[in-house]
Each structure stands twice: as C-alpha cells, then as structure tokens.
Amino acid sequence: MKHMVKRTSFLLLVGLFIAGGLKAQHSYWKSGIVKDEFLYTKASFPECHAATIAETPNGLVAAFFGGTKERNPDVEIRVCREVNGKWTAPVSVANGIQNDSLRFPTWNPVLYQVPGGDLLLFYKVGPKPSIWKGWMIRSKDNGITWSNPEALPEGFLGPVKNKPVLLKDGSLLCPSGDESGKTAIHFEKYDVKNNKWTMMGLPPNNEDYKSPLQPTILLHGGDTLQALCRSKEEAILQTWSFDNGKTWTSLSKTTLPNNNSGIDGVTLKNGWQLLAYNHAIPDVTWKKGKGPRTPLNLAISKDGIHWYAVLILEDSPISQYSYPSIIQTNDGMVHIVYTWRRTKIKYVEVDPSKLVPVKINNGKWPSIKGYTPLVVPKTNKG
C-alpha cells in the first residue's frame, strides 16, 4: 500500500530512529502532518466539544456540539464543511428544544457516510448523559441541508461517541453504551436499508472492570473485531468479537494508558490500526482514574496488541486536547478533529506514509533526544 510503510521499511525506520539517524523534525513527533488548523477562529458560542468527521462524495464534513458550556440548554450540534480547501463557518443543524418552555442540551454527534447513500448524523438530547435519548438526522446533499430529526427506538442510543463500522451485510455496527451510572458498553446494529435497529452482544459482566465507556471498533479481517474503550482503570480496555459483533470476550486491559477521556481508532486500508488518544498516565496527584487531557497522541499497531508511537498532536501543559475523531479517506490520507482547550475544534491531516513508528514499552511513550515526556500538575487538570 503506497500510503503506509511496508514491513521492511518499517523495521528500517525504527532502527534509524533509535540510532538517531532521522531529521530533527522526527524528534518532535510531528512527522506526517500535512495540515494543522482550526475549523473556525470566531463563533457565536464560547465553548465546544466532541467533534466528529466524515468523508462525503463532495468533501469532508465535521460536526461538534457548541454553546455556553457543556450541559447548558443552549448547546447545539454544529456543522462545518470543507469547500475548496477552506472550512465553512459553523451552522447549527440540531438542538434540544422540546417546547416553548423546555429546552435540553445536545451531546456527542457522530457522522457516518453511508456508501452510495445519505450522510447520517447521530446525536443525543437530554439534561445529562444518564437520561439522554438518541436522535438522528440525514443529509442527501453532503451536509448542506438536513432532514427533520428522527428519534431512535426506545432503548437505543446509536453510536455514543465514535463512528460505526460497516458489516458485510451492509448494516452498521454502532459502538454504544449506557451512561446511567453503569458505564456499561454495548453494541447496536442498524439496518440502513430497512431502518431497523437490533441490540447486539455485550461483553460478559466483569467485576474487575466497571467503567468501560465509549468504545471504538477496529477490524481485523474475517469476522474478528476489537473494541477499545475509555475507562477509569488507568488503561484503555479491550474486548474482542470473532463473529462480527454477535458475542464479545470479557474485558481486559491493554498496555496503553487512559485518563478517563475519549479515544478513537481507524483500521487503515493496509489492515494496520491507528489510534488517537491521550497518552496520559494518572498519578497520585490526580483523582483515581483521571488524568490530564494532554498530550494528545497517535499510536499504530498491526495486531491491536503491540503498539508503536508515531505522532504527538498536542503536548502543551495547558491541557484539554481531547475527544479525537479519526478517519482515513479514499486517497489514503488520515484526518483527525479534536477539542482544543474547549474553545475551538482543531483539524489535522496526516500522511500515514510519513509516520515513523517507535515501540511503546511497558506503556511508556518513548523518550528521545530533544523531547521530554510531559508531566502535568494537578492544577492544570482538563
């Protein structure tokens, strides 16, 4: 695959990196970045969060929620479109208005472009995650105009943060979960053609891990799927399915840390897995299960088990770089959107053929000359 390092080149690059034979830019973990910009610089709302991105036949579309502050009733779903290389200003496409006297905030939009079909936008409405409800709107013109909101069937939330994956039968497997205090993940199957929802399997009850949240699904060929989850266990959790999501294994810890913040991954065209997450390890100065939302990192893996560091998107101690959404477009390029200090949404385009992998050992981001891993004091908590 021309857009990814082949195995021989991969091993060579790792050796060169360790030997210090790469250019200085690699030392700062920025190799591969093509674009690094904000979706917008000015807006009518002060805060934003939970971005999502999709490729349409007419270009990229991004969405997020924005308003006075998360949980505030004026928080609405906003959309930006990339037109001729520039992002359009944010436009509100969904809100939580119930009637003349009642309004709820909106939450966690998720975009998905149905192959040959509509652009779908899933989102939630409610005063808080424990009692929010799933909704969906559709666009037939690549995000310019949208349908009236459709309520999802009772008990279904749709994809709770991260994008669905397309199954062999043409349906969507949606990574979802109950946030009513159980923080329990589950999976929902959406038959797009017949507009039908089915509840799928969920991991067996595991008393050791009570906090899985917001899974992202990776494809490993055949009927094998892997779901990686945010958690309070100071590590990204995982569960596997070997029957296309019908049943799942018990949860277990990966070797990657988690700060109880959102992650997202994508299976690249060559079968490798690329993950966006905060490589932030909670310590004794933080509340158990939490950690700084900085730095924001990319790691890559061939098998979903052994991971290699490839990129640092943000590493300022100011914190709050979070909730990434990541896709690979038809041209092989990788696109990421994420929360930038809760005030803006950052967009980054990455050329995966330029990534330089370095093995992550014992869950620690590799130390290299010219870069010192960030230590964030508790006062800067995100």
mmCIF file of C-alpha atoms in Angstrom:
data_model
loop_
_atom_site.group_PDB
_atom_site.id
_atom_site.type_symbol
_atom_site.label_atom_id
_atom_site.label_comp_id
_atom_site.label_asym_id
_atom_site.label_seq_id
_atom_site.Cartn_x
_atom_site.Cartn_y
_atom_site.Cartn_z
ATOM 1 C CA MET A 1 0.000 0.000 0.000
ATOM 2 C CA LYS A 2 1.641 3.208 -1.163
ATOM 3 C CA HIS A 3 0.282 5.231 1.779
ATOM 4 C CA MET A 4 1.782 3.069 4.538
ATOM 5 C CA VAL A 5 5.273 1.934 5.432
ATOM 6 C CA LYS A 6 5.799 -1.678 4.399
ATOM 7 C CA ARG A 7 7.137 -4.060 6.986
ATOM 8 C CA THR A 8 10.726 -3.956 5.726
ATOM 9 C CA SER A 9 10.730 -0.187 5.587
ATOM 10 C CA PHE A 10 9.007 -0.136 8.972
ATOM 11 C CA LEU A 11 11.825 -2.083 10.641
ATOM 12 C CA LEU A 12 14.435 0.007 8.887
ATOM 13 C CA LEU A 13 12.834 3.238 10.032
ATOM 14 C CA VAL A 14 12.641 2.023 13.614
ATOM 15 C CA GLY A 15 16.334 1.199 13.513
ATOM 16 C CA LEU A 16 17.233 4.548 12.031
ATOM 17 C CA PHE A 17 15.127 6.340 14.605
ATOM 18 C CA ILE A 18 16.764 4.607 17.536
ATOM 19 C CA ALA A 19 20.174 5.269 16.035
ATOM 20 C CA GLY A 20 19.371 8.956 15.813
ATOM 21 C CA GLY A 21 19.678 8.997 12.027
ATOM 22 C CA LEU A 22 16.407 10.805 11.303
ATOM 23 C CA LYS A 23 15.903 14.506 10.786
ATOM 24 C CA ALA A 24 15.239 16.793 13.724
ATOM 25 C CA GLN A 25 11.539 17.109 12.905
ATOM 26 C CA HIS A 26 11.071 13.435 13.774
ATOM 27 C CA SER A 27 12.490 14.137 17.232
ATOM 28 C CA TYR A 28 9.481 16.275 17.964
ATOM 29 C CA TRP A 29 6.924 13.700 16.847
ATOM 30 C CA LYS A 30 5.453 15.859 14.085
ATOM 31 C CA SER A 31 6.426 13.846 11.019
ATOM 32 C CA GLY A 32 3.494 13.234 8.679
ATOM 33 C CA ILE A 33 1.403 16.318 9.489
ATOM 34 C CA VAL A 34 0.154 17.947 6.280
ATOM 35 C CA LYS A 35 -2.402 20.394 7.700
ATOM 36 C CA ASP A 36 -2.885 21.716 11.228
ATOM 37 C CA GLU A 37 -5.645 24.287 11.559
ATOM 38 C CA PHE A 38 -8.861 25.258 13.346
ATOM 39 C CA LEU A 39 -12.272 24.599 11.852
ATOM 40 C CA TYR A 40 -13.096 28.203 12.761
ATOM 41 C CA THR A 41 -11.478 31.089 14.616
ATOM 42 C CA LYS A 42 -14.585 33.042 15.636
ATOM 43 C CA ALA A 43 -18.017 31.787 16.687
ATOM 44 C CA SER A 44 -21.177 32.943 18.430
ATOM 45 C CA PHE A 45 -20.677 30.356 21.189
ATOM 46 C CA PRO A 46 -17.773 30.276 23.685
ATOM 47 C CA GLU A 47 -17.301 26.509 24.180
ATOM 48 C CA CYS A 48 -17.307 23.369 22.057
ATOM 49 C CA HIS A 49 -16.558 19.653 22.367
ATOM 50 C CA ALA A 50 -16.942 16.141 20.932
ATOM 51 C CA ALA A 51 -16.047 16.599 17.267
ATOM 52 C CA THR A 52 -16.673 14.032 14.533
ATOM 53 C CA ILE A 53 -15.628 13.855 10.874
ATOM 54 C CA ALA A 54 -16.695 12.016 7.709
ATOM 55 C CA GLU A 55 -15.788 11.951 4.027
ATOM 56 C CA THR A 56 -18.662 12.640 1.616
ATOM 57 C CA PRO A 57 -18.619 12.486 -2.199
ATOM 58 C CA ASN A 58 -18.180 16.260 -2.104
ATOM 59 C CA GLY A 59 -15.507 16.542 0.588
ATOM 60 C CA LEU A 60 -15.063 16.460 4.349
ATOM 61 C CA VAL A 61 -17.784 17.326 6.853
ATOM 62 C CA ALA A 62 -17.201 17.858 10.583
ATOM 63 C CA ALA A 63 -19.651 18.289 13.453
ATOM 64 C CA PHE A 64 -19.431 19.026 17.180
ATOM 65 C CA PHE A 65 -21.561 20.457 19.964
ATOM 66 C CA GLY A 66 -21.214 24.095 20.937
ATOM 67 C CA GLY A 67 -22.860 26.566 23.286
ATOM 68 C CA THR A 68 -22.304 28.448 26.505
ATOM 69 C CA LYS A 69 -20.946 25.378 28.292
ATOM 70 C CA GLU A 70 -21.395 21.602 28.204
ATOM 71 C CA ARG A 71 -24.767 20.651 29.763
ATOM 72 C CA ASN A 72 -26.157 24.137 29.147
ATOM 73 C CA PRO A 73 -29.555 24.069 27.359
ATOM 74 C CA ASP A 74 -28.253 26.296 24.548
ATOM 75 C CA VAL A 75 -25.722 23.685 23.406
ATOM 76 C CA GLU A 76 -26.499 22.715 19.794
ATOM 77 C CA ILE A 77 -24.991 20.448 17.138
ATOM 78 C CA ARG A 78 -22.885 22.484 14.705
ATOM 79 C CA VAL A 79 -21.544 21.503 11.268
ATOM 80 C CA CYS A 80 -18.618 22.763 9.185
ATOM 81 C CA ARG A 81 -17.878 21.659 5.600
ATOM 82 C CA GLU A 82 -14.583 21.769 3.747
ATOM 83 C CA VAL A 83 -15.171 23.647 0.477
ATOM 84 C CA ASN A 84 -12.256 24.360 -1.878
ATOM 85 C CA GLY A 85 -9.783 23.695 0.894
ATOM 86 C CA LYS A 86 -11.487 26.036 3.386
ATOM 87 C CA TRP A 87 -13.876 25.256 6.235
ATOM 88 C CA THR A 88 -17.283 26.919 6.222
ATOM 89 C CA ALA A 89 -18.490 28.735 9.337
ATOM 90 C CA PRO A 90 -20.277 26.566 11.932
ATOM 91 C CA VAL A 91 -24.004 26.110 11.255
ATOM 92 C CA SER A 92 -26.495 24.771 13.800
ATOM 93 C CA VAL A 93 -28.265 21.668 12.482
ATOM 94 C CA ALA A 94 -29.887 20.242 15.633
ATOM 95 C CA ASN A 95 -30.981 21.486 19.052
ATOM 96 C CA GLY A 96 -32.767 20.202 22.120
ATOM 97 C CA ILE A 97 -35.849 22.440 22.055
ATOM 98 C CA GLN A 98 -38.817 20.441 23.407
ATOM 99 C CA ASN A 99 -41.454 23.172 23.550
ATOM 100 C CA ASP A 100 -41.794 26.899 24.236
ATOM 101 C CA SER A 101 -40.704 26.496 27.855
ATOM 102 C CA LEU A 102 -38.362 23.481 27.854
ATOM 103 C CA ARG A 103 -35.005 23.010 26.205
ATOM 104 C CA PHE A 104 -32.252 20.396 26.709
ATOM 105 C CA PRO A 105 -28.609 20.385 25.625
ATOM 106 C CA THR A 106 -27.408 18.213 22.750
ATOM 107 C CA TRP A 107 -24.439 15.844 23.014
ATOM 108 C CA ASN A 108 -21.804 13.797 21.164
ATOM 109 C CA PRO A 109 -22.597 13.969 17.440
ATOM 110 C CA VAL A 110 -21.343 11.096 15.264
ATOM 111 C CA LEU A 111 -21.144 11.393 11.466
ATOM 112 C CA TYR A 112 -21.250 8.454 9.083
ATOM 113 C CA GLN A 113 -21.388 8.490 5.288
ATOM 114 C CA VAL A 114 -23.375 5.520 4.024
ATOM 115 C CA PRO A 115 -21.636 4.212 0.869
ATOM 116 C CA GLY A 116 -23.759 5.410 -2.027
ATOM 117 C CA GLY A 117 -26.352 6.807 0.390
ATOM 118 C CA ASP A 118 -27.093 9.514 2.944
ATOM 119 C CA LEU A 119 -24.750 11.262 5.312
ATOM 120 C CA LEU A 120 -26.031 10.323 8.776
ATOM 121 C CA LEU A 121 -25.608 12.405 11.919
ATOM 122 C CA PHE A 122 -26.381 10.676 15.228
ATOM 123 C CA TYR A 123 -26.603 12.723 18.428
ATOM 124 C CA LYS A 124 -28.130 12.734 21.908
ATOM 125 C CA VAL A 125 -30.605 15.070 23.627
ATOM 126 C CA GLY A 126 -31.218 15.334 27.359
ATOM 127 C CA PRO A 127 -30.306 17.197 30.550
ATOM 128 C CA LYS A 128 -27.473 14.731 31.318
ATOM 129 C CA PRO A 129 -25.909 11.549 29.872
ATOM 130 C CA SER A 130 -27.684 9.257 32.326
ATOM 131 C CA ILE A 131 -31.077 10.066 30.770
ATOM 132 C CA TRP A 132 -30.279 11.346 27.297
ATOM 133 C CA LYS A 133 -32.071 9.991 24.199
ATOM 134 C CA GLY A 134 -30.705 9.035 20.788
ATOM 135 C CA TRP A 135 -31.652 11.006 17.658
ATOM 136 C CA MET A 136 -30.599 11.097 14.019
ATOM 137 C CA ILE A 137 -30.761 13.448 11.044
ATOM 138 C CA ARG A 138 -29.854 12.766 7.402
ATOM 139 C CA SER A 139 -28.343 14.773 4.580
ATOM 140 C CA LYS A 140 -28.756 13.956 0.880
ATOM 141 C CA ASP A 141 -26.508 16.786 -0.307
ATOM 142 C CA ASN A 142 -23.250 16.132 1.578
ATOM 143 C CA GLY A 143 -24.083 18.099 4.707
ATOM 144 C CA ILE A 144 -25.591 21.245 3.191
ATOM 145 C CA THR A 145 -29.184 20.584 4.268
ATOM 146 C CA TRP A 146 -30.606 18.137 6.792
ATOM 147 C CA SER A 147 -33.813 16.196 7.414
ATOM 148 C CA ASN A 148 -36.129 16.603 10.367
ATOM 149 C CA PRO A 149 -34.887 14.796 13.495
ATOM 150 C CA GLU A 150 -35.764 11.115 13.878
ATOM 151 C CA ALA A 151 -35.962 9.626 17.375
ATOM 152 C CA LEU A 152 -34.182 6.295 17.706
ATOM 153 C CA PRO A 153 -36.275 3.397 19.081
ATOM 154 C CA GLU A 154 -36.669 3.219 22.859
ATOM 155 C CA GLY A 155 -33.570 1.715 24.453
ATOM 156 C CA PHE A 156 -31.257 2.568 21.525
ATOM 157 C CA LEU A 157 -28.733 5.407 21.630
ATOM 158 C CA GLY A 158 -26.866 4.831 18.373
ATOM 159 C CA PRO A 159 -23.091 5.343 18.307
ATOM 160 C CA VAL A 160 -22.389 7.063 21.614
ATOM 161 C CA LYS A 161 -19.174 8.862 20.588
ATOM 162 C CA ASN A 162 -17.301 7.020 17.841
ATOM 163 C CA LYS A 163 -18.272 6.093 14.292
ATOM 164 C CA PRO A 164 -19.998 2.845 13.293
ATOM 165 C CA VAL A 165 -18.272 0.229 11.145
ATOM 166 C CA LEU A 166 -19.774 -1.295 8.018
ATOM 167 C CA LEU A 167 -20.548 -5.016 8.265
ATOM 168 C CA LYS A 168 -20.540 -7.478 5.353
ATOM 169 C CA ASP A 169 -24.338 -7.449 5.145
ATOM 170 C CA GLY A 170 -24.390 -3.668 4.608
ATOM 171 C CA SER A 171 -25.605 -2.819 8.108
ATOM 172 C CA LEU A 172 -23.773 -0.620 10.606
ATOM 173 C CA LEU A 173 -22.350 -1.868 13.889
ATOM 174 C CA CYS A 174 -22.588 1.035 16.320
ATOM 175 C CA PRO A 175 -20.354 1.252 19.417
ATOM 176 C CA SER A 176 -22.667 2.408 22.185
ATOM 177 C CA GLY A 177 -23.128 2.316 25.938
ATOM 178 C CA ASP A 178 -25.266 3.093 28.962
ATOM 179 C CA GLU A 179 -24.110 6.127 30.940
ATOM 180 C CA SER A 180 -26.757 5.923 33.676
ATOM 181 C CA GLY A 181 -24.084 5.174 36.265
ATOM 182 C CA LYS A 182 -23.365 1.686 34.972
ATOM 183 C CA THR A 183 -20.832 2.902 32.364
ATOM 184 C CA ALA A 184 -21.502 -0.328 30.508
ATOM 185 C CA ILE A 185 -20.762 -0.651 26.807
ATOM 186 C CA HIS A 186 -22.950 -2.441 24.286
ATOM 187 C CA PHE A 187 -23.313 -2.654 20.515
ATOM 188 C CA GLU A 188 -26.247 -1.840 18.266
ATOM 189 C CA LYS A 189 -26.806 -2.957 14.676
ATOM 190 C CA TYR A 190 -28.513 -0.552 12.292
ATOM 191 C CA ASP A 191 -30.023 -1.933 9.071
ATOM 192 C CA VAL A 192 -29.823 1.223 6.958
ATOM 193 C CA LYS A 193 -31.939 -0.115 4.089
ATOM 194 C CA ASN A 194 -34.866 -1.113 6.306
ATOM 195 C CA ASN A 195 -34.291 1.498 9.037
ATOM 196 C CA LYS A 196 -34.248 -1.258 11.656
ATOM 197 C CA TRP A 197 -32.298 -1.432 14.922
ATOM 198 C CA THR A 198 -31.129 -4.617 16.688
ATOM 199 C CA MET A 199 -29.362 -4.932 20.034
ATOM 200 C CA MET A 200 -26.140 -6.947 19.676
ATOM 201 C CA GLY A 201 -23.994 -8.773 22.197
ATOM 202 C CA LEU A 202 -22.091 -7.135 25.007
ATOM 203 C CA PRO A 203 -19.041 -8.258 26.977
ATOM 204 C CA PRO A 204 -19.730 -10.632 29.911
ATOM 205 C CA ASN A 205 -20.051 -8.941 33.288
ATOM 206 C CA ASN A 206 -16.555 -8.383 34.612
ATOM 207 C CA GLU A 207 -16.336 -7.273 38.233
ATOM 208 C CA ASP A 208 -12.718 -6.202 37.761
ATOM 209 C CA TYR A 209 -13.599 -3.529 35.213
ATOM 210 C CA LYS A 210 -16.713 -1.498 35.984
ATOM 211 C CA SER A 211 -16.021 1.577 33.911
ATOM 212 C CA PRO A 212 -15.762 0.836 30.167
ATOM 213 C CA LEU A 213 -17.099 3.700 28.100
ATOM 214 C CA GLN A 214 -17.318 4.997 24.513
ATOM 215 C CA PRO A 215 -15.846 2.078 22.518
ATOM 216 C CA THR A 216 -14.168 2.398 19.137
ATOM 217 C CA ILE A 217 -14.281 -0.612 16.809
ATOM 218 C CA LEU A 218 -11.290 -1.916 14.838
ATOM 219 C CA LEU A 219 -11.443 -4.501 12.029
ATOM 220 C CA HIS A 220 -9.007 -7.432 11.997
ATOM 221 C CA GLY A 221 -10.190 -9.351 8.955
ATOM 222 C CA GLY A 222 -12.811 -12.064 8.622
ATOM 223 C CA ASP A 223 -15.306 -11.870 11.464
ATOM 224 C CA THR A 224 -12.794 -10.549 14.024
ATOM 225 C CA LEU A 225 -13.433 -7.189 15.669
ATOM 226 C CA GLN A 226 -11.699 -5.413 18.519
ATOM 227 C CA ALA A 227 -13.319 -2.687 20.631
ATOM 228 C CA LEU A 228 -11.101 -0.334 22.620
ATOM 229 C CA CYS A 229 -12.728 1.618 25.457
ATOM 230 C CA ARG A 230 -12.192 4.647 27.606
ATOM 231 C CA SER A 231 -12.092 3.715 31.304
ATOM 232 C CA LYS A 232 -11.359 4.696 34.889
ATOM 233 C CA GLU A 233 -8.903 1.824 35.199
ATOM 234 C CA GLU A 234 -5.891 3.959 34.168
ATOM 235 C CA ALA A 235 -5.697 1.898 30.978
ATOM 236 C CA ILE A 236 -7.555 1.560 27.687
ATOM 237 C CA LEU A 237 -9.748 -1.538 27.947
ATOM 238 C CA GLN A 238 -10.411 -4.012 25.148
ATOM 239 C CA THR A 239 -12.912 -6.686 24.162
ATOM 240 C CA TRP A 240 -12.869 -8.951 21.083
ATOM 241 C CA SER A 241 -15.579 -10.443 18.873
ATOM 242 C CA PHE A 242 -14.973 -13.346 16.485
ATOM 243 C CA ASP A 243 -18.478 -13.403 14.991
ATOM 244 C CA ASN A 244 -18.949 -9.845 13.664
ATOM 245 C CA GLY A 245 -20.180 -8.377 16.947
ATOM 246 C CA LYS A 246 -22.733 -11.002 17.984
ATOM 247 C CA THR A 247 -20.719 -12.006 21.072
ATOM 248 C CA TRP A 248 -17.742 -10.448 22.837
ATOM 249 C CA THR A 249 -14.952 -11.561 25.167
ATOM 250 C CA SER A 250 -14.503 -10.370 28.734
ATOM 251 C CA LEU A 251 -12.834 -7.003 29.120
ATOM 252 C CA SER A 252 -9.096 -6.797 29.678
ATOM 253 C CA LYS A 253 -6.507 -4.052 29.942
ATOM 254 C CA THR A 254 -4.324 -3.031 27.020
ATOM 255 C CA THR A 255 -0.781 -1.747 27.503
ATOM 256 C CA LEU A 256 -1.886 1.814 26.677
ATOM 257 C CA PRO A 257 -2.848 4.271 29.442
ATOM 258 C CA ASN A 258 -6.153 6.094 29.698
ATOM 259 C CA ASN A 259 -7.089 9.203 31.651
ATOM 260 C CA ASN A 260 -10.865 8.609 31.610
ATOM 261 C CA SER A 261 -11.168 10.539 28.351
ATOM 262 C CA GLY A 262 -12.382 9.654 24.865
ATOM 263 C CA ILE A 263 -10.341 7.804 22.250
ATOM 264 C CA ASP A 264 -10.924 6.862 18.607
ATOM 265 C CA GLY A 265 -9.300 4.484 16.152
ATOM 266 C CA VAL A 266 -9.456 3.545 12.499
ATOM 267 C CA THR A 267 -8.446 0.451 10.556
ATOM 268 C CA LEU A 268 -6.245 1.645 7.709
ATOM 269 C CA LYS A 269 -6.527 0.334 4.168
ATOM 270 C CA ASN A 270 -3.488 -1.895 4.689
ATOM 271 C CA GLY A 271 -5.020 -3.510 7.793
ATOM 272 C CA TRP A 272 -2.980 -1.649 10.411
ATOM 273 C CA GLN A 273 -4.747 0.049 13.347
ATOM 274 C CA LEU A 274 -4.249 3.756 14.067
ATOM 275 C CA LEU A 275 -5.388 5.108 17.433
ATOM 276 C CA ALA A 276 -5.836 8.703 18.645
ATOM 277 C CA TYR A 277 -5.788 9.088 22.439
ATOM 278 C CA ASN A 278 -4.229 10.902 25.395
ATOM 279 C CA HIS A 279 -1.084 9.025 26.371
ATOM 280 C CA ALA A 280 -1.515 10.399 29.876
ATOM 281 C CA ILE A 281 -0.938 8.253 32.934
ATOM 282 C CA PRO A 282 -2.817 9.306 36.094
ATOM 283 C CA ASP A 283 -0.594 9.595 39.166
ATOM 284 C CA VAL A 284 -1.087 10.137 42.885
ATOM 285 C CA THR A 285 -1.736 13.871 42.457
ATOM 286 C CA TRP A 286 -4.892 13.136 40.441
ATOM 287 C CA LYS A 287 -8.212 11.680 41.438
ATOM 288 C CA LYS A 288 -8.160 7.920 40.870
ATOM 289 C CA GLY A 289 -8.983 7.015 37.299
ATOM 290 C CA LYS A 290 -8.451 10.516 35.957
ATOM 291 C CA GLY A 291 -5.535 12.272 34.357
ATOM 292 C CA PRO A 292 -4.562 15.291 32.259
ATOM 293 C CA ARG A 293 -6.093 15.622 28.808
ATOM 294 C CA THR A 294 -2.680 16.314 27.349
ATOM 295 C CA PRO A 295 -0.665 15.254 25.432
ATOM 296 C CA LEU A 296 -2.797 14.014 22.524
ATOM 297 C CA ASN A 297 -1.113 11.178 20.668
ATOM 298 C CA LEU A 298 -1.266 8.746 17.747
ATOM 299 C CA ALA A 299 -0.123 5.129 18.020
ATOM 300 C CA ILE A 300 -0.130 2.371 15.412
ATOM 301 C CA SER A 301 -0.378 -1.412 15.639
ATOM 302 C CA LYS A 302 -0.504 -4.350 13.254
ATOM 303 C CA ASP A 303 -2.357 -6.668 15.649
ATOM 304 C CA GLY A 304 -4.115 -4.316 18.096
ATOM 305 C CA ILE A 305 -1.878 -5.618 20.884
ATOM 306 C CA HIS A 306 1.639 -4.298 20.283
ATOM 307 C CA TRP A 307 1.656 -0.540 19.787
ATOM 308 C CA TYR A 308 4.147 1.919 18.320
ATOM 309 C CA ALA A 309 4.329 5.669 18.948
ATOM 310 C CA VAL A 310 4.070 7.740 15.758
ATOM 311 C CA LEU A 311 2.833 11.268 16.472
ATOM 312 C CA ILE A 312 2.083 13.852 19.144
ATOM 313 C CA LEU A 313 -0.677 16.214 18.068
ATOM 314 C CA GLU A 314 -0.583 18.411 21.188
ATOM 315 C CA ASP A 315 1.567 18.478 24.297
ATOM 316 C CA SER A 316 1.077 21.845 25.994
ATOM 317 C CA PRO A 317 0.703 21.661 29.795
ATOM 318 C CA ILE A 318 -2.298 23.996 29.485
ATOM 319 C CA SER A 319 -4.305 20.811 28.807
ATOM 320 C CA GLN A 320 -7.706 19.912 27.365
ATOM 321 C CA TYR A 321 -6.874 18.355 23.996
ATOM 322 C CA SER A 322 -9.382 15.581 23.856
ATOM 323 C CA TYR A 323 -12.147 13.538 22.229
ATOM 324 C CA PRO A 324 -10.437 12.848 18.915
ATOM 325 C CA SER A 325 -12.274 11.522 15.864
ATOM 326 C CA ILE A 326 -10.167 9.874 13.153
ATOM 327 C CA ILE A 327 -10.843 8.575 9.627
ATOM 328 C CA GLN A 328 -8.900 7.584 6.518
ATOM 329 C CA THR A 329 -10.213 8.961 3.224
ATOM 330 C CA ASN A 330 -10.241 7.250 -0.157
ATOM 331 C CA ASP A 331 -6.956 8.889 -1.133
ATOM 332 C CA GLY A 332 -5.230 7.228 1.837
ATOM 333 C CA MET A 333 -4.817 10.365 3.929
ATOM 334 C CA VAL A 334 -5.784 10.413 7.615
ATOM 335 C CA HIS A 335 -7.962 13.161 9.089
ATOM 336 C CA ILE A 336 -8.435 13.996 12.768
ATOM 337 C CA VAL A 337 -10.607 16.508 14.605
ATOM 338 C CA TYR A 338 -10.490 17.120 18.355
ATOM 339 C CA THR A 339 -11.333 19.531 21.151
ATOM 340 C CA TRP A 340 -8.766 22.293 21.598
ATOM 341 C CA ARG A 341 -8.992 23.778 25.116
ATOM 342 C CA ARG A 342 -12.813 23.603 24.914
ATOM 343 C CA THR A 343 -12.837 26.833 22.894
ATOM 344 C CA LYS A 344 -12.168 25.570 19.346
ATOM 345 C CA ILE A 345 -12.052 22.429 17.228
ATOM 346 C CA LYS A 346 -8.685 21.552 15.693
ATOM 347 C CA TYR A 347 -8.344 19.733 12.352
ATOM 348 C CA VAL A 348 -5.205 17.820 11.373
ATOM 349 C CA GLU A 349 -4.439 15.967 8.144
ATOM 350 C CA VAL A 350 -1.749 13.291 8.298
ATOM 351 C CA ASP A 351 0.111 11.404 5.583
ATOM 352 C CA PRO A 352 0.462 7.903 7.091
ATOM 353 C CA SER A 353 3.357 7.058 4.757
ATOM 354 C CA LYS A 354 5.443 9.622 6.657
ATOM 355 C CA LEU A 355 4.848 8.196 10.135
ATOM 356 C CA VAL A 356 7.892 6.867 11.945
ATOM 357 C CA PRO A 357 6.926 4.106 14.419
ATOM 358 C CA VAL A 358 8.813 3.572 17.672
ATOM 359 C CA LYS A 359 7.895 0.739 20.037
ATOM 360 C CA ILE A 360 5.949 1.632 23.181
ATOM 361 C CA ASN A 361 7.422 -0.444 26.007
ATOM 362 C CA ASN A 362 5.648 -1.007 29.330
ATOM 363 C CA GLY A 363 3.043 1.599 28.460
ATOM 364 C CA LYS A 364 5.561 4.465 28.391
ATOM 365 C CA TRP A 365 5.847 6.865 25.488
ATOM 366 C CA PRO A 366 9.387 6.557 24.051
ATOM 367 C CA SER A 367 11.948 9.048 25.290
ATOM 368 C CA ILE A 368 14.057 10.550 22.532
ATOM 369 C CA LYS A 369 16.664 13.245 22.257
ATOM 370 C CA GLY A 370 15.003 16.641 22.015
ATOM 371 C CA TYR A 371 11.717 15.645 23.611
ATOM 372 C CA THR A 372 10.878 15.200 27.273
ATOM 373 C CA PRO A 373 7.560 13.483 28.080
ATOM 374 C CA LEU A 374 5.113 15.966 29.556
ATOM 375 C CA VAL A 375 4.320 15.999 33.275
ATOM 376 C CA VAL A 376 1.156 17.964 34.036
ATOM 377 C CA PRO A 377 0.459 19.214 37.576
ATOM 378 C CA LYS A 378 -2.999 18.643 39.039
ATOM 379 C CA THR A 379 -3.810 22.353 38.886
ATOM 380 C CA ASN A 380 -3.953 22.076 35.094
ATOM 381 C CA LYS A 381 -6.453 19.219 35.070
ATOM 382 C CA GLY A 382 -8.572 19.038 31.897
#
